[in-house]
Coordinates of C-alpha atoms and ligand atoms in Angstrom, one line a residue:
M1 CA 36.8 12.6 -58.4
T2 CA 37.5 10.4 -55.4
V3 CA 41.0 10.1 -54.3
P4 CA 41.2 6.6 -52.6
A5 CA 41.2 6.9 -48.8
A6 CA 44.6 5.8 -47.5
A7 CA 43.7 5.4 -43.8
G8 CA 43.4 1.6 -44.1
A9 CA 40.4 -0.5 -43.4
P10 CA 37.6 1.4 -41.6
V11 CA 37.5 0.7 -37.9
P12 CA 34.4 -1.2 -36.9
A13 CA 32.0 0.9 -34.8
A14 CA 32.2 -1.4 -31.8
D15 CA 36.0 -0.7 -31.6
R16 CA 35.6 3.0 -31.1
S17 CA 35.8 2.8 -27.3
S18 CA 36.1 5.9 -25.2
D19 CA 38.4 6.5 -22.2
G20 CA 37.3 7.7 -18.7
A21 CA 36.7 11.3 -19.9
G22 CA 34.5 10.0 -22.7
R23 CA 37.3 10.6 -25.3
R24 CA 36.6 9.0 -28.6
P25 CA 39.3 8.7 -31.3
L26 CA 38.5 10.4 -34.6
R27 CA 38.5 7.9 -37.3
R28 CA 36.0 9.1 -39.9
A29 CA 34.9 12.7 -40.7
L30 CA 32.1 14.1 -42.8
V31 CA 33.1 17.5 -44.2
S32 CA 30.7 19.8 -46.1
V33 CA 31.5 23.5 -45.9
W34 CA 30.4 26.6 -47.7
D35 CA 33.2 28.7 -46.3
K36 CA 36.3 26.9 -47.5
S37 CA 38.8 28.9 -45.5
G38 CA 41.3 26.7 -43.7
L39 CA 39.8 23.6 -45.4
E40 CA 43.0 22.3 -47.0
E41 CA 45.0 22.6 -43.8
L42 CA 42.2 20.9 -41.9
A43 CA 41.9 18.0 -44.4
R44 CA 45.7 17.5 -44.5
G45 CA 45.9 17.5 -40.7
L46 CA 43.0 15.1 -40.3
H47 CA 44.5 12.8 -43.0
E48 CA 47.9 12.8 -41.3
A49 CA 46.2 11.9 -38.0
G50 CA 44.6 8.8 -39.8
V51 CA 41.1 10.3 -40.2
E52 CA 39.1 9.1 -43.2
L53 CA 37.4 12.0 -45.0
V54 CA 34.0 11.9 -46.7
S55 CA 32.9 15.1 -48.4
T56 CA 30.4 16.9 -50.7
G57 CA 30.8 18.4 -54.2
S58 CA 33.1 21.4 -54.2
T59 CA 34.4 20.6 -50.7
A60 CA 35.6 17.2 -51.9
A61 CA 37.1 18.8 -55.0
R62 CA 39.0 21.3 -52.9
I63 CA 40.3 18.5 -50.6
A64 CA 41.3 16.3 -53.5
G65 CA 42.9 19.3 -55.2
A66 CA 45.2 19.6 -52.2
G67 CA 46.2 16.0 -52.8
V68 CA 44.4 14.6 -49.7
P69 CA 42.5 11.4 -50.1
V70 CA 38.7 11.9 -49.9
T71 CA 35.6 9.9 -50.6
A72 CA 32.8 11.7 -52.5
V73 CA 29.5 11.5 -50.6
E74 CA 27.8 10.1 -53.8
E75 CA 30.0 7.1 -53.5
L76 CA 28.7 6.5 -50.0
T77 CA 25.1 7.1 -50.9
G78 CA 25.1 5.6 -54.4
F79 CA 22.9 8.5 -55.3
P80 CA 24.0 11.6 -57.3
E81 CA 23.8 15.1 -55.9
C82 CA 20.7 16.6 -57.6
L83 CA 18.2 19.4 -57.9
D84 CA 20.9 22.1 -58.0
G85 CA 22.5 20.9 -54.8
R86 CA 19.2 20.8 -52.8
V87 CA 19.9 17.1 -52.2
K88 CA 23.5 16.1 -51.4
T89 CA 23.8 14.6 -48.0
L90 CA 20.1 13.9 -47.2
H91 CA 20.4 10.2 -47.3
P92 CA 20.1 7.4 -44.7
R93 CA 23.7 6.2 -45.3
V94 CA 24.9 9.6 -44.2
H95 CA 22.5 10.2 -41.4
A96 CA 22.6 6.7 -39.9
G97 CA 26.4 7.2 -39.8
V98 CA 25.9 10.5 -37.9
L99 CA 23.1 9.5 -35.6
A100 CA 24.1 6.0 -34.4
D101 CA 24.7 6.1 -30.7
L102 CA 27.8 4.0 -30.4
R103 CA 27.2 3.4 -26.7
R104 CA 24.2 1.3 -27.6
P105 CA 25.0 -2.3 -28.8
E106 CA 21.8 -2.4 -30.8
H107 CA 22.8 0.7 -32.8
V108 CA 26.2 -0.7 -33.5
A109 CA 24.6 -4.1 -34.6
Q110 CA 22.2 -2.3 -36.9
L111 CA 25.0 -0.3 -38.6
A112 CA 26.8 -3.6 -39.2
D113 CA 23.7 -5.2 -40.7
L114 CA 23.1 -2.1 -42.9
G115 CA 26.8 -1.9 -43.9
V116 CA 27.0 1.7 -42.7
E117 CA 30.1 3.2 -41.2
P118 CA 29.7 5.7 -38.4
F119 CA 31.1 9.2 -38.4
D120 CA 33.1 10.5 -35.4
L121 CA 33.3 14.1 -36.7
V122 CA 31.0 16.4 -38.7
V123 CA 32.5 19.6 -40.0
V124 CA 29.8 21.7 -41.7
N125 CA 29.3 25.4 -42.2
L126 CA 26.1 26.7 -43.8
Y127 CA 25.1 28.6 -46.9
P128 CA 25.5 32.3 -46.4
F129 CA 21.8 33.1 -46.1
E130 CA 22.1 36.5 -44.2
Q131 CA 24.9 37.7 -46.4
T132 CA 22.8 36.9 -49.5
V133 CA 19.8 38.9 -48.1
A134 CA 22.1 41.8 -47.2
S135 CA 23.5 41.8 -50.7
G136 CA 20.1 42.8 -52.1
A137 CA 19.7 39.5 -54.0
D138 CA 16.2 38.7 -55.3
V139 CA 13.8 36.5 -53.4
D140 CA 14.6 33.3 -55.4
Q141 CA 18.3 33.7 -54.8
C142 CA 17.7 34.2 -51.1
V143 CA 15.5 31.1 -51.0
E144 CA 18.2 29.0 -52.7
Q145 CA 20.6 30.0 -49.9
V146 CA 18.4 28.5 -47.2
D147 CA 20.6 25.6 -46.3
V148 CA 18.7 22.4 -45.5
G149 CA 21.2 19.5 -45.7
G150 CA 23.8 21.4 -43.6
P151 CA 21.6 22.2 -40.6
T152 CA 20.3 18.6 -40.7
M153 CA 23.8 17.2 -40.4
V154 CA 24.7 19.8 -37.7
R155 CA 21.7 19.0 -35.6
A156 CA 22.1 15.3 -36.0
A157 CA 25.7 15.4 -34.9
A158 CA 24.9 17.8 -32.0
K159 CA 22.1 15.5 -30.8
N160 CA 24.4 12.5 -31.0
H161 CA 27.3 14.3 -29.3
P162 CA 28.0 11.2 -27.0
S163 CA 29.4 9.7 -30.2
V164 CA 30.1 12.5 -32.6
A165 CA 31.9 15.9 -32.5
V166 CA 30.5 18.8 -34.6
V167 CA 32.3 21.9 -35.7
T168 CA 30.5 24.7 -37.5
S169 CA 33.2 27.3 -38.2
P170 CA 36.8 27.4 -39.4
D171 CA 37.6 29.0 -36.0
G172 CA 37.3 25.5 -34.5
Y173 CA 39.7 23.8 -36.9
D174 CA 42.8 24.2 -34.6
Q175 CA 40.8 22.5 -31.8
V176 CA 39.8 19.7 -34.2
L177 CA 43.4 19.0 -35.3
A178 CA 44.6 19.1 -31.7
A179 CA 41.9 16.5 -30.8
A180 CA 42.7 14.3 -33.8
A181 CA 46.3 14.2 -32.8
G182 CA 45.4 13.8 -29.1
G183 CA 43.0 10.8 -29.1
G184 CA 39.8 12.7 -29.8
F185 CA 37.4 15.0 -28.0
T186 CA 36.2 14.4 -24.5
L187 CA 32.5 14.0 -23.8
A188 CA 32.5 17.5 -22.2
E189 CA 34.2 19.0 -25.3
R190 CA 31.7 17.3 -27.6
A191 CA 28.8 18.6 -25.4
R192 CA 30.2 22.2 -25.6
L193 CA 30.5 21.8 -29.4
A194 CA 26.9 20.6 -29.6
A195 CA 25.7 23.6 -27.6
R196 CA 27.5 25.9 -30.0
A197 CA 26.1 24.0 -33.0
F198 CA 22.5 24.2 -31.8
A199 CA 23.0 27.9 -31.2
V200 CA 24.2 28.3 -34.8
T201 CA 21.2 26.4 -36.4
A202 CA 18.8 28.2 -34.1
A203 CA 20.1 31.7 -35.1
Y204 CA 20.1 30.6 -38.7
D205 CA 16.5 29.5 -38.7
A206 CA 15.4 32.6 -36.8
A207 CA 17.0 34.8 -39.5
V208 CA 15.2 32.7 -42.1
A209 CA 12.0 33.0 -40.2
A210 CA 12.2 36.8 -39.8
W211 CA 13.1 37.3 -43.5
T212 CA 10.2 35.0 -44.5
R213 CA 7.8 37.0 -42.4
D214 CA 9.0 40.4 -43.4
V215 CA 9.9 39.9 -47.1
L216 CA 8.6 36.7 -48.5
V217 CA 5.1 36.9 -47.1
P218 CA 4.4 40.4 -48.4
A219 CA 6.2 39.6 -51.7
A220 CA 4.0 36.5 -52.1
A221 CA 0.9 38.6 -51.4
G222 CA 2.0 41.1 -54.0
E223 CA 3.0 43.8 -51.5
A224 CA 6.2 45.8 -51.3
P225 CA 8.7 44.1 -49.0
E226 CA 9.2 45.6 -45.6
V227 CA 12.5 46.2 -44.0
S228 CA 12.8 43.9 -40.9
E229 CA 14.0 45.5 -37.7
A230 CA 12.7 44.8 -34.3
P231 CA 10.3 42.0 -33.6
E232 CA 7.0 43.0 -35.2
A233 CA 3.8 43.3 -33.2
P234 CA 1.9 40.1 -33.5
R235 CA -1.2 39.7 -35.6
D236 CA -2.1 36.2 -34.4
D237 CA -2.2 34.3 -31.1
A238 CA -4.5 35.7 -28.4
G239 CA -6.2 38.2 -30.7
A240 CA -5.3 41.3 -32.7
G241 CA -2.4 43.2 -31.2
A242 CA -1.8 40.6 -28.5
P243 CA 1.9 39.9 -27.5
P244 CA 3.4 36.9 -29.4
A245 CA 3.5 33.5 -27.9
R246 CA 7.3 33.5 -28.5
V247 CA 9.7 36.3 -29.1
D248 CA 12.0 34.8 -31.8
Q249 CA 14.0 37.7 -33.1
V250 CA 17.7 37.0 -33.2
W251 CA 20.0 40.0 -32.5
E252 CA 23.4 40.1 -34.0
R253 CA 26.3 41.9 -32.3
A254 CA 27.0 44.9 -34.5
E255 CA 29.6 46.7 -32.3
V256 CA 31.3 45.9 -29.1
L257 CA 31.2 49.0 -26.9
R258 CA 34.1 50.1 -24.7
Y259 CA 31.9 49.4 -21.7
G260 CA 28.3 49.6 -20.5
E261 CA 26.5 52.1 -18.4
N262 CA 29.6 51.9 -16.0
P263 CA 33.2 51.0 -16.8
H264 CA 32.9 47.6 -15.1
Q265 CA 30.0 46.5 -17.3
A266 CA 30.5 44.8 -20.7
A267 CA 28.3 46.0 -23.5
A268 CA 27.6 45.8 -27.2
L269 CA 25.2 47.2 -29.8
Y270 CA 23.0 44.6 -31.5
R271 CA 20.9 44.7 -34.6
P272 CA 18.2 42.3 -35.9
A273 CA 19.9 39.4 -37.7
G274 CA 19.1 38.9 -41.4
A275 CA 18.0 42.5 -42.0
A276 CA 19.5 45.6 -43.6
P277 CA 20.6 48.1 -40.9
T278 CA 17.9 50.6 -40.2
G279 CA 16.9 53.3 -37.7
L280 CA 19.3 54.8 -35.2
A281 CA 21.2 51.5 -34.7
G282 CA 21.9 51.5 -38.4
A283 CA 23.3 55.1 -38.3
E284 CA 26.5 56.0 -40.2
Q285 CA 29.0 57.6 -37.9
L286 CA 30.6 60.5 -39.8
H287 CA 33.0 61.7 -37.1
G288 CA 34.2 61.4 -33.6
K289 CA 35.1 58.8 -31.1
P290 CA 33.2 55.5 -30.9
M291 CA 29.8 55.7 -29.4
S292 CA 29.5 54.7 -25.8
F293 CA 26.6 52.8 -24.2
N294 CA 25.3 56.0 -22.6
N295 CA 25.7 57.9 -25.9
W296 CA 23.4 55.3 -27.5
T297 CA 20.7 55.6 -24.9
D298 CA 20.7 59.4 -24.9
A299 CA 20.8 59.4 -28.7
D300 CA 17.8 57.1 -28.8
A301 CA 15.8 59.3 -26.4
A302 CA 16.8 62.5 -28.4
W303 CA 16.1 60.9 -31.8
R304 CA 12.6 59.8 -30.6
A305 CA 11.9 63.2 -29.0
A306 CA 12.9 65.1 -32.2
H307 CA 10.7 62.8 -34.3
D308 CA 7.7 63.3 -32.1
H309 CA 7.2 66.7 -34.0
E310 CA 6.3 67.2 -37.6
Q311 CA 7.8 70.7 -37.7
T312 CA 11.6 71.3 -37.7
C313 CA 12.6 70.2 -34.2
V314 CA 15.7 70.0 -32.0
A315 CA 16.0 68.0 -28.8
V316 CA 18.9 68.2 -26.4
V317 CA 19.1 65.2 -24.1
K318 CA 21.2 64.3 -21.0
H319 CA 20.8 61.1 -19.0
A320 CA 17.8 60.1 -21.3
N321 CA 15.9 63.2 -20.3
P322 CA 15.4 66.4 -22.4
C323 CA 17.1 69.6 -21.2
G324 CA 15.4 71.4 -24.0
I325 CA 13.1 70.7 -27.0
A326 CA 11.9 73.3 -29.5
V327 CA 10.4 73.6 -32.9
A328 CA 11.0 76.5 -35.3
D329 CA 11.1 77.5 -39.0
D330 CA 14.8 76.4 -39.2
V331 CA 17.2 74.1 -37.4
A332 CA 19.4 76.9 -36.1
A333 CA 16.4 78.7 -34.5
A334 CA 15.1 75.5 -33.1
H335 CA 18.5 74.7 -31.6
R336 CA 18.9 78.1 -30.0
A337 CA 15.5 77.8 -28.4
A338 CA 16.1 74.2 -27.2
H339 CA 19.5 75.1 -25.8
A340 CA 18.1 78.2 -24.0
C341 CA 15.8 76.1 -21.9
D342 CA 18.6 74.8 -19.7
P343 CA 22.1 75.8 -20.9
V344 CA 23.7 74.4 -17.7
S345 CA 22.3 70.9 -18.3
A346 CA 22.9 71.0 -22.1
F347 CA 26.7 70.9 -21.5
G348 CA 27.8 67.4 -22.6
G349 CA 24.4 66.7 -24.0
V350 CA 23.2 64.7 -27.0
I351 CA 21.4 66.7 -29.7
A352 CA 19.0 65.2 -32.2
V353 CA 17.4 67.0 -35.2
N354 CA 14.6 65.8 -37.4
R355 CA 16.0 67.8 -40.4
P356 CA 19.6 68.1 -41.8
V357 CA 22.0 70.2 -39.7
S358 CA 22.7 73.6 -41.3
A359 CA 26.0 75.5 -41.1
A360 CA 24.4 78.1 -38.9
M361 CA 23.2 75.4 -36.4
A362 CA 26.6 73.8 -36.5
E363 CA 28.3 77.1 -35.5
Q364 CA 26.0 77.3 -32.5
V365 CA 26.6 73.6 -31.5
A366 CA 30.4 74.1 -31.8
E367 CA 30.2 76.6 -29.0
V368 CA 28.9 74.1 -26.5
F369 CA 30.6 70.8 -25.4
T370 CA 28.4 68.2 -27.1
E371 CA 28.8 64.5 -27.0
V372 CA 26.7 63.5 -30.1
V373 CA 24.7 65.1 -32.9
V374 CA 22.2 62.8 -34.6
A375 CA 20.5 64.0 -37.8
P376 CA 19.2 62.8 -41.1
G377 CA 22.0 64.8 -42.8
F378 CA 24.6 67.5 -42.4
A379 CA 25.1 70.3 -44.9
D380 CA 28.7 70.5 -46.2
G381 CA 29.3 73.7 -44.2
A382 CA 28.0 72.0 -41.1
L383 CA 30.4 69.1 -41.4
D384 CA 33.3 71.5 -41.9
V385 CA 32.5 73.3 -38.7
L386 CA 31.7 70.2 -36.6
T387 CA 34.5 68.0 -37.7
R388 CA 36.9 70.6 -36.3
K389 CA 35.7 69.5 -32.9
K390 CA 37.7 66.3 -32.2
N391 CA 35.3 64.7 -29.7
V392 CA 31.8 65.3 -31.0
R393 CA 30.3 62.2 -32.6
L394 CA 28.2 62.8 -35.7
L395 CA 25.6 60.3 -36.7
R396 CA 23.7 60.3 -39.9
V397 CA 20.5 58.3 -39.7
G398 CA 18.5 57.4 -42.8
S399 CA 15.1 57.5 -41.1
P400 CA 13.5 56.3 -38.0
S401 CA 12.9 52.5 -38.2
G402 CA 9.1 52.9 -37.9
G403 CA 7.0 49.8 -38.0
D404 CA 4.9 48.1 -35.3
R405 CA 7.9 47.6 -32.9
L406 CA 7.8 45.6 -29.7
E407 CA 9.7 47.0 -26.8
L408 CA 11.6 44.5 -24.7
K409 CA 12.6 45.1 -21.1
P410 CA 14.4 42.5 -19.0
V411 CA 13.2 41.7 -15.5
D412 CA 14.8 39.3 -13.1
G413 CA 14.3 35.9 -14.7
G414 CA 12.1 37.2 -17.5
L415 CA 11.3 39.7 -20.1
L416 CA 8.5 42.3 -20.4
V417 CA 7.2 43.0 -23.8
Q418 CA 4.9 45.8 -24.9
T419 CA 3.9 47.5 -28.2
A420 CA 5.7 50.8 -28.6
D421 CA 4.0 54.0 -27.3
R422 CA 3.2 56.2 -30.2
L423 CA 1.6 59.6 -30.6
Q424 CA -1.4 58.1 -32.4
A425 CA -4.0 57.9 -29.7
P426 CA -7.2 59.9 -30.1
G427 CA -6.2 62.0 -27.1
D428 CA -3.0 63.1 -28.9
D429 CA -5.0 65.2 -31.3
P430 CA -5.9 68.6 -29.7
A431 CA -9.2 68.6 -31.6
T432 CA -10.4 65.8 -29.3
W433 CA -9.3 67.5 -26.0
E434 CA -12.0 68.3 -23.5
L435 CA -11.9 71.8 -22.1
A436 CA -12.4 71.2 -18.4
T437 CA -12.2 74.8 -17.2
G438 CA -11.2 78.3 -18.4
E439 CA -11.4 80.0 -21.7
A440 CA -10.7 78.1 -24.9
A441 CA -7.0 78.7 -25.6
A442 CA -6.1 81.3 -28.3
E443 CA -4.4 79.9 -31.4
D444 CA -0.8 80.5 -30.2
V445 CA -1.5 79.1 -26.7
L446 CA -3.2 76.1 -28.2
A447 CA -0.1 75.6 -30.4
D448 CA 2.1 75.8 -27.3
L449 CA -0.1 73.2 -25.5
A450 CA 0.0 70.9 -28.5
F451 CA 3.8 71.2 -28.5
A452 CA 4.0 70.7 -24.8
W453 CA 1.9 67.5 -25.0
R454 CA 4.1 66.0 -27.7
A455 CA 7.3 67.1 -25.8
V456 CA 6.3 65.8 -22.4
R457 CA 6.3 62.2 -23.8
A458 CA 10.1 62.5 -24.0
V459 CA 10.4 63.1 -20.3
R460 CA 10.8 60.3 -17.7
S461 CA 7.9 60.0 -15.4
N462 CA 6.6 61.8 -13.3
A463 CA 6.9 64.4 -16.0
V464 CA 5.8 68.0 -16.0
L465 CA 6.9 70.3 -18.7
L466 CA 6.5 74.0 -19.2
A467 CA 6.6 75.6 -22.7
R468 CA 6.2 78.9 -24.4
G469 CA 6.7 80.0 -28.0
L470 CA 7.0 76.3 -29.1
A471 CA 10.0 75.7 -26.9
T472 CA 10.4 74.1 -23.5
T473 CA 11.0 76.6 -20.6
G474 CA 11.2 74.2 -17.7
V475 CA 11.3 70.4 -17.4
G476 CA 10.6 68.4 -14.3
M477 CA 11.4 64.8 -14.6
G478 CA 11.8 61.5 -12.8
Q479 CA 10.4 62.5 -9.4
V480 CA 8.4 60.0 -7.3
N481 CA 5.6 62.4 -6.9
R482 CA 4.0 64.9 -9.3
V483 CA 4.3 67.9 -7.0
D484 CA 8.1 67.6 -6.9
S485 CA 8.2 67.3 -10.7
A486 CA 6.0 70.5 -10.9
R487 CA 8.4 72.3 -8.5
L488 CA 11.4 71.2 -10.6
A489 CA 9.8 72.4 -13.8
V490 CA 9.0 75.8 -12.2
A491 CA 12.4 76.1 -10.7
R492 CA 14.1 75.4 -14.0
A493 CA 11.9 77.9 -15.8
G494 CA 12.4 80.7 -13.3
E495 CA 10.8 83.9 -14.5
R496 CA 9.8 82.2 -17.7
A497 CA 7.2 80.1 -15.8
A498 CA 4.8 83.1 -15.8
G499 CA 2.9 83.0 -19.1
S500 CA 4.1 79.5 -20.0
V501 CA 1.7 76.5 -20.6
A502 CA 2.2 73.2 -18.9
A503 CA 1.8 69.5 -19.8
S504 CA 1.7 66.6 -17.5
D505 CA 2.3 63.0 -18.7
A506 CA -0.4 61.6 -16.4
F507 CA -3.2 63.1 -14.3
F508 CA -2.7 65.2 -11.2
P509 CA -3.8 62.9 -8.3
F510 CA -4.2 66.0 -6.1
A511 CA -4.5 69.7 -6.7
D512 CA -1.1 70.4 -5.1
G513 CA 1.1 69.7 -8.1
L514 CA -1.2 71.9 -10.4
Q515 CA -1.2 74.6 -7.7
V516 CA 2.6 74.9 -7.9
L517 CA 2.2 75.6 -11.6
L518 CA -0.6 78.1 -11.1
D519 CA 1.3 79.9 -8.4
A520 CA 4.2 80.3 -10.8
G521 CA 1.8 82.0 -13.3
V522 CA 1.2 79.1 -15.7
R523 CA -1.9 80.0 -17.7
A524 CA -3.0 76.8 -19.4
V525 CA -2.4 73.1 -18.7
V526 CA -2.9 69.9 -20.7
Q527 CA -3.1 66.6 -18.8
P528 CA -4.9 63.3 -19.3
G529 CA -7.4 63.7 -16.4
G530 CA -9.1 60.6 -15.0
S531 CA -8.1 61.1 -11.3
V532 CA -10.9 60.5 -8.7
R533 CA -10.1 64.0 -7.6
D534 CA -10.3 65.6 -11.1
E535 CA -13.0 68.0 -9.8
E536 CA -10.7 69.3 -7.0
V537 CA -7.8 69.7 -9.4
V538 CA -9.9 71.5 -12.0
A539 CA -11.4 73.7 -9.3
A540 CA -7.9 74.9 -8.4
A541 CA -7.4 76.0 -12.0
R542 CA -10.8 77.6 -12.1
A543 CA -10.0 79.6 -9.0
A544 CA -6.8 80.9 -10.7
G545 CA -8.6 81.7 -13.9
A546 CA -6.4 79.2 -15.8
T547 CA -7.4 76.9 -18.7
V548 CA -7.3 73.1 -18.4
Y549 CA -7.6 70.6 -21.2
L550 CA -8.0 66.8 -20.6
T551 CA -6.6 64.4 -23.3
G552 CA -7.9 61.1 -21.9
T553 CA -4.5 59.6 -22.9
R554 CA -1.4 59.0 -20.8
H555 CA 2.2 58.9 -21.9
F556 CA 4.3 57.4 -19.1
T557 CA 8.0 56.8 -19.9
H558 CA 10.2 55.0 -17.4
Ligands
FAI601 N1 21.0 19.5 -49.4 C1 22.0 18.8 -48.9 O1 21.9 17.6 -48.9 C2 23.2 19.5 -48.5 N2 24.2 18.9 -47.8 C3 25.1 19.8 -47.6 N3 24.7 21.0 -47.9 C4 25.5 22.2 -47.8 O2 26.3 22.3 -48.9 C5 27.5 23.1 -48.6 C6 28.7 22.4 -49.2 O3 28.5 22.1 -50.5 P1 29.8 21.9 -51.5 O4 30.6 21.0 -50.8 O5 29.2 21.5 -52.7 O6 30.4 23.3 -51.6 C7 27.5 23.2 -47.1 O7 27.3 24.6 -46.8 C8 26.4 22.4 -46.6 O8 25.8 23.0 -45.5 C9 23.5 20.9 -48.5 N4 22.8 21.9 -49.1 C10 21.7 22.5 -48.8 O9 20.7 22.3 -48.4

């Protein structure tokens, strides 16, 4: 199918001299693209600039179809494309032409001996692996879309950027045509193209690696495929559960946000590359303005808080802290109780529910200015009510992403990685709690303590939370000492403190914090214990006739 190249006799490698900026004229290009957009214009422009074109299968056919002279790669290699396209360009005549460093006389001499012409430009874009995975294609189809020859050419050209320019997307074609007409790319431009090209192949391989780990390995072992999301907790390296030697998850920008935490900060939402959207980040927005950065952080805190409870639960969150959490028989009752905890703070809050929003709950929500409602679903009547509110954002989330997630936290010059905190420690089961003092709690009080223990995990440390009737009554968060958190919780609860139970996310280092709760009439407390002054702390409760349970487990959240 070759259309004879009309650019005249190939220019010997040694004549491809560069100017002071390292500019090298473009004389010969290797073009092999999956995405054919802009291809004909590119080929025509390169040909008009005197660039000889060598190309693969359907890329060459498209170029020839546009009436532009092109040499089929088989003619160059003397070897047919074979194995369903698995081998097209994987040949020394191609790769010697891409990898010869034309600054080195010995490379130039070797090419001449071998009768190989160098390439000055490589234009390649890769098989659509991630799109194929996202389409739900079966494993064999996905494997077939793992491009091998493409990344090999891209990496070779990027490595050899002193001699070769590499372009991996149709977005770069205008730049290529301008360079072809203007004497070629400078060395600095080729280096920038190389950096972009290596980033493309790195992201491509990371997506393939994540899919192989999450889908191919279980499928090969006869298990159901998992849905990939965040980097999975390691199972190898320095022992079971140890952090991985490398964190290789590639995150793909899903949505550019208006701004970050503050208006002068740029921000975007990312999802794991090569995986179907899942969890909160994969939510479907049914109504309202685009989500902001702070909406996402609050929605995440609220969604996690609501899912810490098996019963029907509503969490109202502001600035990543709960202003109220409650469980009840139905969502409307849970919302009423959660809202009642701190109606002042709930203004402009984010609400998460672990069950579908009912029309009755929607009527209540509509009465309060609310930024976001996150739920697994919305009853028709609920949507009718809430969509009348122009500004409220409604997010429907399939289910929490689950899995053994790793949590990543940047620090200056590095990254902290930890396994996610889950309510699965032995101390999270009230049956394992140690009664340190006081009477064993009656069933309803124990239920409140169990609720408070689950709820306090949602509060930023130091966290002290009061609860009664399976609803929070006062939340003290984010203080740099536990006594102030206790004061805050009691102040927020007001008269409701008397008769409430309390949970503390970590032990009381002194009796003073607990004393604040006891003085306010708190009758039972659950806390991890483990302070060197535990005896002193427990003695204060004993003196007040209160009950204290120790969990042996801590749930800091920062
Ligand atoms: N195996 C090879 O030798 C090979 N060489 C080029 N490719 C890919 O084949 C595609 C272009 O093929 P075609 O021109 O036939 O449409 C490009 O996406 C390129 O990345 C290859 N395919 C996959 O591995």
